[in-house]
PDB file of C-alpha atoms and ligand atoms in Angstrom:
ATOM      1  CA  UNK S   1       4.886 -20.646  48.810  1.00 52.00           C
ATOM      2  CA  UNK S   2       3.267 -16.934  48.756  1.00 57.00           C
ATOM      3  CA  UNK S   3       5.799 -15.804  46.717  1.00 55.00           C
ATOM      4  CA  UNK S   4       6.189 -18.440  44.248  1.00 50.00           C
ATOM      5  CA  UNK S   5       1.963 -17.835  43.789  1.00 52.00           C
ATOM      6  CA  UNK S   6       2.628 -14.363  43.361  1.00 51.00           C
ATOM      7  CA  UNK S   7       5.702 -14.512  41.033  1.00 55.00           C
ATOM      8  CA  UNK S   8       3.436 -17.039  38.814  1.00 50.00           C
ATOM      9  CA  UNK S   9       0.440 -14.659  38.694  1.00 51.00           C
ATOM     10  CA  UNK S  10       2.755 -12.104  38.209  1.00 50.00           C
ATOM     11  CA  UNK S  11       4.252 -13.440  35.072  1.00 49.00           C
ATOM     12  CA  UNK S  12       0.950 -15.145  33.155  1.00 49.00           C
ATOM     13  CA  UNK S  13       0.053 -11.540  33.831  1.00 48.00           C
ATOM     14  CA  UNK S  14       3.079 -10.114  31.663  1.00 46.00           C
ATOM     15  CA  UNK S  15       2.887 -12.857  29.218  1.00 47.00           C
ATOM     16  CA  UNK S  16      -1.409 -12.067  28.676  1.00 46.00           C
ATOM     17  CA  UNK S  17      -0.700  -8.028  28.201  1.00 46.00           C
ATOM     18  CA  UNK S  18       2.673  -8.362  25.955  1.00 46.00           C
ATOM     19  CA  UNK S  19       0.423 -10.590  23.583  1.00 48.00           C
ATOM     20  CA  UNK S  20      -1.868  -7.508  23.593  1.00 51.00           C
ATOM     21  CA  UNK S  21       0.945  -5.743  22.070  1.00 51.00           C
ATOM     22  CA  UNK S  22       1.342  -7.993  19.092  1.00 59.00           C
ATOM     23  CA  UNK S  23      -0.250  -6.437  16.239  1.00 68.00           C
ATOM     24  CA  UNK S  24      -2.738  -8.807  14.955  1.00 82.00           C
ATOM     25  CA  UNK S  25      -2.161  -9.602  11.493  1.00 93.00           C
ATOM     26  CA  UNK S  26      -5.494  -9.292   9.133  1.00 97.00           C
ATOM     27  CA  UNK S  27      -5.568 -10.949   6.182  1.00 98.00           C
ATOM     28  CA  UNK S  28      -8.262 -12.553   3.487  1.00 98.00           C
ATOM     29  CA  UNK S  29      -7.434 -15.284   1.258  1.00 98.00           C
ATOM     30  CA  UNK S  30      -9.723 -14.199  -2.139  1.00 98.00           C
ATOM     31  CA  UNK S  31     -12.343 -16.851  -3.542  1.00 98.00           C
ATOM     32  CA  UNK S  32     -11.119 -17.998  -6.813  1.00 98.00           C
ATOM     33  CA  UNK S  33     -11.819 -15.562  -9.866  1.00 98.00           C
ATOM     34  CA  UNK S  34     -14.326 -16.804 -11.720  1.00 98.00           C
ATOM     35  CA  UNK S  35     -13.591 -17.108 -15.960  1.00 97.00           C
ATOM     36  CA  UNK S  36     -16.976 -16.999 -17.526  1.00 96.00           C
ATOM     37  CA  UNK S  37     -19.016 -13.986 -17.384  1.00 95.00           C
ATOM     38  CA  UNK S  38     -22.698 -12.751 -18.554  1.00 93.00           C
ATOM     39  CA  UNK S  39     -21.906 -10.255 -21.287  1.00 97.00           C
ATOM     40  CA  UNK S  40     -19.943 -10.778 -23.844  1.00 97.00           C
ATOM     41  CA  UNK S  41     -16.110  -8.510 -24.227  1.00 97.00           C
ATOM     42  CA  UNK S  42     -18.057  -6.453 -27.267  1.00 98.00           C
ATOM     43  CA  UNK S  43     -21.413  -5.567 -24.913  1.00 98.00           C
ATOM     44  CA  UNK S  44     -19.302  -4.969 -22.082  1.00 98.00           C
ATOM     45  CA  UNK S  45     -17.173  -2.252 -24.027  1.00 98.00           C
ATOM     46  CA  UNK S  46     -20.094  -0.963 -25.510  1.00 98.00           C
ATOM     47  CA  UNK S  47     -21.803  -0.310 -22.273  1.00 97.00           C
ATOM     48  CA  UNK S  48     -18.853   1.299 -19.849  1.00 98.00           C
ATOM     49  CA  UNK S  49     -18.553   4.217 -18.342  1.00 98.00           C
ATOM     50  CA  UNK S  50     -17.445   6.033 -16.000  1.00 98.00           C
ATOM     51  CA  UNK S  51     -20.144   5.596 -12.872  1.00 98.00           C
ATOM     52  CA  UNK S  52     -19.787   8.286  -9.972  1.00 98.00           C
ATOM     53  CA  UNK S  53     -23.033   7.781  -7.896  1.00 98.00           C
ATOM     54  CA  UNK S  54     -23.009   4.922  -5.424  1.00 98.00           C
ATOM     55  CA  UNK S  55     -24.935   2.882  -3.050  1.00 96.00           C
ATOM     56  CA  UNK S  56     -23.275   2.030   0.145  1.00 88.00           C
ATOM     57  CA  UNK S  57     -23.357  -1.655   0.374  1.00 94.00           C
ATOM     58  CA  UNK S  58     -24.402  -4.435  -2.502  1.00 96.00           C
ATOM     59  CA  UNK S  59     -20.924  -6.018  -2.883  1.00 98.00           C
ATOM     60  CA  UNK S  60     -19.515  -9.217  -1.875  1.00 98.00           C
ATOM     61  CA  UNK S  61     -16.174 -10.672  -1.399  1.00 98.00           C
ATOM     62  CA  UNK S  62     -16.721 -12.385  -4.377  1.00 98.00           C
ATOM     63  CA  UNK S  63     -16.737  -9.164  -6.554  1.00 98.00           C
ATOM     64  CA  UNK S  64     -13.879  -7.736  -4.993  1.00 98.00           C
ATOM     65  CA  UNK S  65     -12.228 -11.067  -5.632  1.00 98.00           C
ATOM     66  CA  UNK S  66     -13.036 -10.424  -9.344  1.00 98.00           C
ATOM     67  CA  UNK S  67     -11.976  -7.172  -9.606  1.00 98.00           C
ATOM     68  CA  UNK S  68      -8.483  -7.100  -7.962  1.00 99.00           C
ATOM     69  CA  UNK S  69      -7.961 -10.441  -9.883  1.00 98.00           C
ATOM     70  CA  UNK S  70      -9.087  -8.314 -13.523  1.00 98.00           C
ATOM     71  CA  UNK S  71      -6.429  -5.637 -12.127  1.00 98.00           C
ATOM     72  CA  UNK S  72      -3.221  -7.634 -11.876  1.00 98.00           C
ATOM     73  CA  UNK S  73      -4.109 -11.031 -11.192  1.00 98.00           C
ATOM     74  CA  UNK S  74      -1.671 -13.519 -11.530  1.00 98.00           C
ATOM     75  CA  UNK S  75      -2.433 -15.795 -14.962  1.00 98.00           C
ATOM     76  CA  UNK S  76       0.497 -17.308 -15.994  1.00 97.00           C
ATOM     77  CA  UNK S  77       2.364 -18.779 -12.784  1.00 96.00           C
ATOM     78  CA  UNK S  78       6.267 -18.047 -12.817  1.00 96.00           C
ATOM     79  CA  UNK S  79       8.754 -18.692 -10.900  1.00 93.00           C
ATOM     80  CA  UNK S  80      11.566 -15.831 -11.757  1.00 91.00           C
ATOM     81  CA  UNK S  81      11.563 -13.436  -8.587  1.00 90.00           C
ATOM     82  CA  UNK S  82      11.356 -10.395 -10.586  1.00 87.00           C
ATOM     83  CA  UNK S  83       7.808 -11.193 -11.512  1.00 91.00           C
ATOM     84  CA  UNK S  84       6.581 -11.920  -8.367  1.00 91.00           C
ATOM     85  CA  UNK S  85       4.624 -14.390  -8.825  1.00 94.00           C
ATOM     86  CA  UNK S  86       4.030 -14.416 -12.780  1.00 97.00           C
ATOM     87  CA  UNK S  87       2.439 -13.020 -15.819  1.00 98.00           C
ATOM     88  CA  UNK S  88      -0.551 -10.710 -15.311  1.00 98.00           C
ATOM     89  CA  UNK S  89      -3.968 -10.189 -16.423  1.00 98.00           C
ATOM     90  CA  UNK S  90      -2.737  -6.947 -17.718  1.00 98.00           C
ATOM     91  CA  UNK S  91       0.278  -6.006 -19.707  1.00 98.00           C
ATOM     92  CA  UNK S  92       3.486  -4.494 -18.582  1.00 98.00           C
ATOM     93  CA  UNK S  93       6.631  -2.864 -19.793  1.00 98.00           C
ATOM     94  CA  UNK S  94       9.431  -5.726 -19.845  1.00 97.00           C
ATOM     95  CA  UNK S  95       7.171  -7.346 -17.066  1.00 97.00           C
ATOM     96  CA  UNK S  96       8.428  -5.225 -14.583  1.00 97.00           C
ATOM     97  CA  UNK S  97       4.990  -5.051 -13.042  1.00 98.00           C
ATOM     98  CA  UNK S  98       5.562  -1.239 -11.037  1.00 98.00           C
ATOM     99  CA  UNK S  99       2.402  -0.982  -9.727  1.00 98.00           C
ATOM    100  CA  UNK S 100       0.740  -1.882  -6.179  1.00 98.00           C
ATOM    101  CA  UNK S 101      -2.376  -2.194  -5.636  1.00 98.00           C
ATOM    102  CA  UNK S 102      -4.558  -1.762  -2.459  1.00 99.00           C
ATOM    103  CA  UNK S 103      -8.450  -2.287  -1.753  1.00 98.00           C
ATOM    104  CA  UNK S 104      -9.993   0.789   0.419  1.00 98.00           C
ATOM    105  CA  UNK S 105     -13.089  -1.277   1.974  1.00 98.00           C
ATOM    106  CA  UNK S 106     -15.617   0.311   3.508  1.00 98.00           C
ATOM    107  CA  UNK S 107     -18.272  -1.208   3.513  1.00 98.00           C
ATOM    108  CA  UNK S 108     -18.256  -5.474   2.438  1.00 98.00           C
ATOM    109  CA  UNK S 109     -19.592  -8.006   4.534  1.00 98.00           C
ATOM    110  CA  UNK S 110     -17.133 -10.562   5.901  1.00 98.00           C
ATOM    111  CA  UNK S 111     -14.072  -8.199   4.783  1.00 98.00           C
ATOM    112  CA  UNK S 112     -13.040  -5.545   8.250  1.00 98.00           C
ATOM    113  CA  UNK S 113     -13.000  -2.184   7.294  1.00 98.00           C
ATOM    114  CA  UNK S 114      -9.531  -0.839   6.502  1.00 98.00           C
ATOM    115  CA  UNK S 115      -6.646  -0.349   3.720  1.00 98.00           C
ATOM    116  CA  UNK S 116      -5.253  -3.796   1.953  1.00 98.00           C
ATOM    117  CA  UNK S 117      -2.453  -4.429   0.003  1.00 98.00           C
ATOM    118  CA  UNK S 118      -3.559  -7.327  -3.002  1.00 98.00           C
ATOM    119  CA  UNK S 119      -0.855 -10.065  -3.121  1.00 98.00           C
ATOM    120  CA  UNK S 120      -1.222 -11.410  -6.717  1.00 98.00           C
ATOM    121  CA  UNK S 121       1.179 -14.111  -6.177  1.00 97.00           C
ATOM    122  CA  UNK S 122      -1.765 -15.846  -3.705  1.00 97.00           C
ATOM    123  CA  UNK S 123      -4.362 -13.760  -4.444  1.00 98.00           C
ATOM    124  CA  UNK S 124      -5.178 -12.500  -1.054  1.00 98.00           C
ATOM    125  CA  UNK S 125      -5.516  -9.339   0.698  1.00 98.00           C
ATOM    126  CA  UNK S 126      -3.211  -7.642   3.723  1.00 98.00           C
ATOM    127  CA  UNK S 127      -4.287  -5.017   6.134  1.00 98.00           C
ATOM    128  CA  UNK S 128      -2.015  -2.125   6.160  1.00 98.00           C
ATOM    129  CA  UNK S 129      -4.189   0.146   8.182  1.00 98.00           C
ATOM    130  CA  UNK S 130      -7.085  -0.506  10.209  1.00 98.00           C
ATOM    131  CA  UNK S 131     -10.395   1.126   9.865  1.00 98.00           C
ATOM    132  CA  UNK S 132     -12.692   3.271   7.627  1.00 98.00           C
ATOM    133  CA  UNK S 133     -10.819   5.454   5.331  1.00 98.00           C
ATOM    134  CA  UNK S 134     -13.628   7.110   3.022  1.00 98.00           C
ATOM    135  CA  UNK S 135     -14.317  10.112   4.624  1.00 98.00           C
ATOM    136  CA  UNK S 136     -10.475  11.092   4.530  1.00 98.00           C
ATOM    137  CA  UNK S 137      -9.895   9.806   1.533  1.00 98.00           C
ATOM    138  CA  UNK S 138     -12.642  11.833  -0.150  1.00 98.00           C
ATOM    139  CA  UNK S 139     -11.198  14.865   1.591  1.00 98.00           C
ATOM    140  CA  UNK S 140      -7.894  14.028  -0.273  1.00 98.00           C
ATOM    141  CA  UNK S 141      -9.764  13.514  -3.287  1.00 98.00           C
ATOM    142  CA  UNK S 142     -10.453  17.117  -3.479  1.00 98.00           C
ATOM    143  CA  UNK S 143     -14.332  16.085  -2.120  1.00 98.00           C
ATOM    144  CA  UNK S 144     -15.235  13.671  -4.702  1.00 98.00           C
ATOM    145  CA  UNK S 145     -17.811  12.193  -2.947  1.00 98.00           C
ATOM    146  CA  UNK S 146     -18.042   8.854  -4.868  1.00 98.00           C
ATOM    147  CA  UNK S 147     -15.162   7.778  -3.036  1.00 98.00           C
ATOM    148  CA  UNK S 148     -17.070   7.853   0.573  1.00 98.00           C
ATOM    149  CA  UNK S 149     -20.782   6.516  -1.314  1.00 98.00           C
ATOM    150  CA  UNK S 150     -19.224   3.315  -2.676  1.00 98.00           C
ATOM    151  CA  UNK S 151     -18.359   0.545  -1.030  1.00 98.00           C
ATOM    152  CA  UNK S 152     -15.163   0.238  -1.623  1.00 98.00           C
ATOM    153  CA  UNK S 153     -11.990   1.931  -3.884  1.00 98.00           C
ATOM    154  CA  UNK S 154      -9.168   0.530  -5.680  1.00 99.00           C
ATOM    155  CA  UNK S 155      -5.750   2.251  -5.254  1.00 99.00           C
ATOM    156  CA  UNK S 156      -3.080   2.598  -7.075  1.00 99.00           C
ATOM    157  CA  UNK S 157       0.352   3.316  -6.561  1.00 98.00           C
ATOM    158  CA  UNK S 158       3.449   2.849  -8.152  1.00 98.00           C
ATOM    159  CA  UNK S 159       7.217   1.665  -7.269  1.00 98.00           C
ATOM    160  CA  UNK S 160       9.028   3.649 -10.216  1.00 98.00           C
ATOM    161  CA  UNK S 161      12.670   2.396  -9.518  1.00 97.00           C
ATOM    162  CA  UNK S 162      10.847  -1.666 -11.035  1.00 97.00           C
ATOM    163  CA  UNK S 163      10.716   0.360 -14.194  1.00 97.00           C
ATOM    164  CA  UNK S 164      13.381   2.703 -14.092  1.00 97.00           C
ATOM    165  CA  UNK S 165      16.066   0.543 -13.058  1.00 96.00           C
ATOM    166  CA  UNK S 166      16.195  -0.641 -17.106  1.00 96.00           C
ATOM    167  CA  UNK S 167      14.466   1.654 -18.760  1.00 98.00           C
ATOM    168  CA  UNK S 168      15.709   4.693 -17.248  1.00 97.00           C
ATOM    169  CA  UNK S 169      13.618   8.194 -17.095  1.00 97.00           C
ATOM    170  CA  UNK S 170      11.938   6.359 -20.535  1.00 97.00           C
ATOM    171  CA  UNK S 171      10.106   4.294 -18.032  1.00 97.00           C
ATOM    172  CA  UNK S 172       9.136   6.656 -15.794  1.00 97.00           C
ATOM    173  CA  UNK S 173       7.558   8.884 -18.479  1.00 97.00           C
ATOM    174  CA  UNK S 174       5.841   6.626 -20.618  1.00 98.00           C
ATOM    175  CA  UNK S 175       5.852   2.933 -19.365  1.00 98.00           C
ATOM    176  CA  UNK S 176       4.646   3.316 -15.568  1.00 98.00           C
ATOM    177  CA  UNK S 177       1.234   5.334 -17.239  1.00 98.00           C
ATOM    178  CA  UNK S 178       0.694   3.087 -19.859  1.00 98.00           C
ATOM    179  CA  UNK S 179       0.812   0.168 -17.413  1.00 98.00           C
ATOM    180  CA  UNK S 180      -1.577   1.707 -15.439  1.00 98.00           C
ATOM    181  CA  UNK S 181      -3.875   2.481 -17.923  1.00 98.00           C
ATOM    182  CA  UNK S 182      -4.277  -1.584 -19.118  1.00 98.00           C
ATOM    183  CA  UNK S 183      -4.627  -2.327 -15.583  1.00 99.00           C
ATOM    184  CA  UNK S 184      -7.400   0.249 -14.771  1.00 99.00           C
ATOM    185  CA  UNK S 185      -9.032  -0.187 -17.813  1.00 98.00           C
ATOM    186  CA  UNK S 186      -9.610  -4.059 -16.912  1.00 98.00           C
ATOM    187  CA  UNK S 187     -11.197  -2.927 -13.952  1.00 99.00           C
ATOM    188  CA  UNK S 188     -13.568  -0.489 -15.601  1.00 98.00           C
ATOM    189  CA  UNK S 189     -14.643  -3.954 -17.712  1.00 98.00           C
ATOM    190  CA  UNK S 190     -14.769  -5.954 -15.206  1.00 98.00           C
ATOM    191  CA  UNK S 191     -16.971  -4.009 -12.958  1.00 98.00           C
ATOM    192  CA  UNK S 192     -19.020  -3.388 -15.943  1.00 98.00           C
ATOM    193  CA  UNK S 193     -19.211  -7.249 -16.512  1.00 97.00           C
ATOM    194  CA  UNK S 194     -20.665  -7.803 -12.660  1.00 98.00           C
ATOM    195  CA  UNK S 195     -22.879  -5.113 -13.612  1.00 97.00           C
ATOM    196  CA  UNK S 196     -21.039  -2.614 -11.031  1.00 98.00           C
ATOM    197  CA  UNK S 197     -19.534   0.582 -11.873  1.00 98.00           C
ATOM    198  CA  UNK S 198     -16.338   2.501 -11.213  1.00 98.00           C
ATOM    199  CA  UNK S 199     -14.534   5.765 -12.105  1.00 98.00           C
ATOM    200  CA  UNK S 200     -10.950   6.459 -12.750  1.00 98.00           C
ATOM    201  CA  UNK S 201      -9.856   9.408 -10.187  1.00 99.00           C
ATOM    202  CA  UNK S 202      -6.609  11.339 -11.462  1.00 98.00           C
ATOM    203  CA  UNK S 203      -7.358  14.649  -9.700  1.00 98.00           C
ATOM    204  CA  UNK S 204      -6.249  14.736  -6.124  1.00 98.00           C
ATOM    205  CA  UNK S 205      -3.698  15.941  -3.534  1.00 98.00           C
ATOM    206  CA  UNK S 206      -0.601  13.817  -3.703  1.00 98.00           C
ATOM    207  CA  UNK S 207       0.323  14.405  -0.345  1.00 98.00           C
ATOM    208  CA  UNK S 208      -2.771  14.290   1.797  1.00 98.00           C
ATOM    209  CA  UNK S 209      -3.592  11.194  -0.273  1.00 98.00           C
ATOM    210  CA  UNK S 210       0.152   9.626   0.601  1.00 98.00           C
ATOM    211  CA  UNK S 211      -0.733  11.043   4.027  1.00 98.00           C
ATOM    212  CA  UNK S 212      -3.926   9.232   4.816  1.00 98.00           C
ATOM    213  CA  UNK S 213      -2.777   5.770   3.383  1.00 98.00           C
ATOM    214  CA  UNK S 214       0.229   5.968   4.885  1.00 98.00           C
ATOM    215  CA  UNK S 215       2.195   5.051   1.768  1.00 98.00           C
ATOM    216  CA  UNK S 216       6.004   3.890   1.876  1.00 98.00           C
ATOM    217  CA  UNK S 217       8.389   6.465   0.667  1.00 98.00           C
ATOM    218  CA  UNK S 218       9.322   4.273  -2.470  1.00 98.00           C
ATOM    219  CA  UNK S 219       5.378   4.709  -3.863  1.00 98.00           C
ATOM    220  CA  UNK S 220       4.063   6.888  -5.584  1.00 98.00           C
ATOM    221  CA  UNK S 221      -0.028   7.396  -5.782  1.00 98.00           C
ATOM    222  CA  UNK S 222      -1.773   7.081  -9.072  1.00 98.00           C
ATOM    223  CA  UNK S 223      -5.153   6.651  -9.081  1.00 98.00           C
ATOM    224  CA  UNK S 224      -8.132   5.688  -7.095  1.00 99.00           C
ATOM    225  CA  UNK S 225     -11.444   3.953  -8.482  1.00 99.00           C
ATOM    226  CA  UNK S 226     -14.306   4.048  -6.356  1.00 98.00           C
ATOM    227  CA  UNK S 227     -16.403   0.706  -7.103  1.00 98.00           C
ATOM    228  CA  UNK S 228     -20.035  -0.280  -6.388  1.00 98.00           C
ATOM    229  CA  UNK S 229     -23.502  -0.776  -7.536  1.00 98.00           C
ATOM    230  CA  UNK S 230     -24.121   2.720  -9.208  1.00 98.00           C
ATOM    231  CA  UNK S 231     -27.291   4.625  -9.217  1.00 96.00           C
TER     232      UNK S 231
HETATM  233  C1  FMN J   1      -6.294  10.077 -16.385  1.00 67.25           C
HETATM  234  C2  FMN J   1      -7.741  10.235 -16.024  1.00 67.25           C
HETATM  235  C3  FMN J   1      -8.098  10.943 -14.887  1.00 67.25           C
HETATM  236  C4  FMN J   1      -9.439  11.072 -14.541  1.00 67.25           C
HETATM  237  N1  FMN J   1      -9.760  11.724 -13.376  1.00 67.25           N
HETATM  238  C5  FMN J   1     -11.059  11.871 -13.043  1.00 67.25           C
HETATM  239  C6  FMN J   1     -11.413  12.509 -11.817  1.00 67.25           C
HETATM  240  O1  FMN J   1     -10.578  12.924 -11.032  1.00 67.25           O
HETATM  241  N2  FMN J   1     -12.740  12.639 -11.541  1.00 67.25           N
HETATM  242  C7  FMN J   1     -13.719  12.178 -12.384  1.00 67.25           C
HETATM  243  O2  FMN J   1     -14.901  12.346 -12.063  1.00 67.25           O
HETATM  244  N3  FMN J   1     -13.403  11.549 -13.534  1.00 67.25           N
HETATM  245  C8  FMN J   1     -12.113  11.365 -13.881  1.00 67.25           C
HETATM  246  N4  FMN J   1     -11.778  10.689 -15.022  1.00 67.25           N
HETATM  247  C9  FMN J   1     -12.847  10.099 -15.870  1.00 67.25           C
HETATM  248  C10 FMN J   1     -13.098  10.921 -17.126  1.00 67.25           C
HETATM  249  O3  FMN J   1     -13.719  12.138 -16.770  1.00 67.25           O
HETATM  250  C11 FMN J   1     -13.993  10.093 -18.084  1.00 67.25           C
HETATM  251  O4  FMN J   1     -13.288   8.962 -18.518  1.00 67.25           O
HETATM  252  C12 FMN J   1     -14.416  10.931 -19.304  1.00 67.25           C
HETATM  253  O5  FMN J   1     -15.310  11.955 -18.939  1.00 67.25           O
HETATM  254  C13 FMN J   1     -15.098  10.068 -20.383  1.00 67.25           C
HETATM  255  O6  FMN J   1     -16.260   9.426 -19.866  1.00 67.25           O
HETATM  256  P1  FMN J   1     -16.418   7.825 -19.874  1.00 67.25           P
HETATM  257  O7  FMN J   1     -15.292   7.241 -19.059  1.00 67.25           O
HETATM  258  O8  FMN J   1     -17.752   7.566 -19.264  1.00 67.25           O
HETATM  259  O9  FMN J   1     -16.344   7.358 -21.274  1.00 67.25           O
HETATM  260  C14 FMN J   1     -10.455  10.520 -15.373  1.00 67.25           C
HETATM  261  C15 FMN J   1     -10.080   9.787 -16.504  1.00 67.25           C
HETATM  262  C16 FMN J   1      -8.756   9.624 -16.819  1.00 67.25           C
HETATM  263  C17 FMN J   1      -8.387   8.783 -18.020  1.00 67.25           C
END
């Protein structure tokens, strides 16, 4: 009897610590993107720019919501597997849709710290790493401080071999840039439009930046755009 107590203790122990072990999966589904705005496509145009002073806090789920929708959100639903999910908020070479996108939060209530992967197809949000990233990120940034004052960064990265696969070294030269640039330039509108700011970062270290988010080998970084109430 001794040892049958002692054999079950022994395994619910084994069973509790191996579930320890199980990475916990973090992950936000994103409050619907909202389709009416305050200002008007020709104010919001006249009034962006690019913002680089922060305050640390002052965003909300909802805004990040808006912005990663404005980015690459899904518009048109489809169900052909190349498109992952469907036509886009911005426009892409042969829909081929290269790019990735990841949130860096920092700092917005309800959402952990850590890096995210955005999942157009269901508009939510993945952890990939866990934790505060800023400080590191900035150093990769070449000490851009904006990127450790505001709340929190989009990232960019891109999966070349989407667009190269048909358009050859065409795509990698022209299209891949060009896609970014619609998709980047919706979120300088859009934050502009919630009456937050953001600022396109090209200049950093490739490596240290691959480095600190950890990115796949297949992706390659492009830019990162630090948003938040600016000052
Ligand atoms: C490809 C590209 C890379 C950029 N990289 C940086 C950067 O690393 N740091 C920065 O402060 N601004 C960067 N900018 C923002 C430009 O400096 C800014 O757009 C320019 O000064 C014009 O100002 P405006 O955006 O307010 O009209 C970049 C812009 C582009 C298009």
């Amino acid at each position: 009897m001794k040892t049958l107590f002692l054999s079950l203790f022994l395994l619910l122990f084994i069973s509790a610590k191996s579930q320890d072990n199980v990475a916990k999966i973090v992950e936000y589904n994103l409050p619907s993107p909202s389709l009416k705005g305050s200002l008007s496509i020709e104010e919001t145009l006249n009034s962006r720019r690019s913002r680089r002073s922060f305050e640390d806090g002052g965003v909300s789920v909802a805004d990040l919501s808006q912005i990663l929708w404005a980015a690459y959100g899904v518009t048109r639903p489809m169900t052909a597997p190349a498109l992952r999910g469907g036509l886009r908020t911005a426009p892409s070479a042969g829909a081929r849709y290269p790019l990735e996108i990841y949130a860096v939060v920092g700092n917005i209530p309800g959402i952990e710290a850590g890096l995210y992967k955005y999942d157009p197809q269901n508009h939510k949000i993945v952890m990939t790493i866990a934790g505060d990233l800023r400080k590191e990120l900035t150093a990769a940034a070449l000490n851009q401080k904006m990127v450790s004052e505001a709340p929190f960064s989009i990232f960019y990265s891109a999966i070349y071999s989407r667009i190269t696969d048909r358009y050859g070294e065409r795509g990698r030269e022209r299209y891949v840039c060009m896609d970014l640039g619609h998709s980047a330039q919706n979120v300088y509108l859009q934050s502009e439009s919630l009456n937050l700011g953001t600022c396109a970062i090209g200049a950093f270290n490739d490596e240290l930046v691959t480095k600190v988010l950890q990115l796949p080998d297949n992706e390659a970084p492009l830019y990162i755009m630090p948003v938040g109430k600016y000052k």
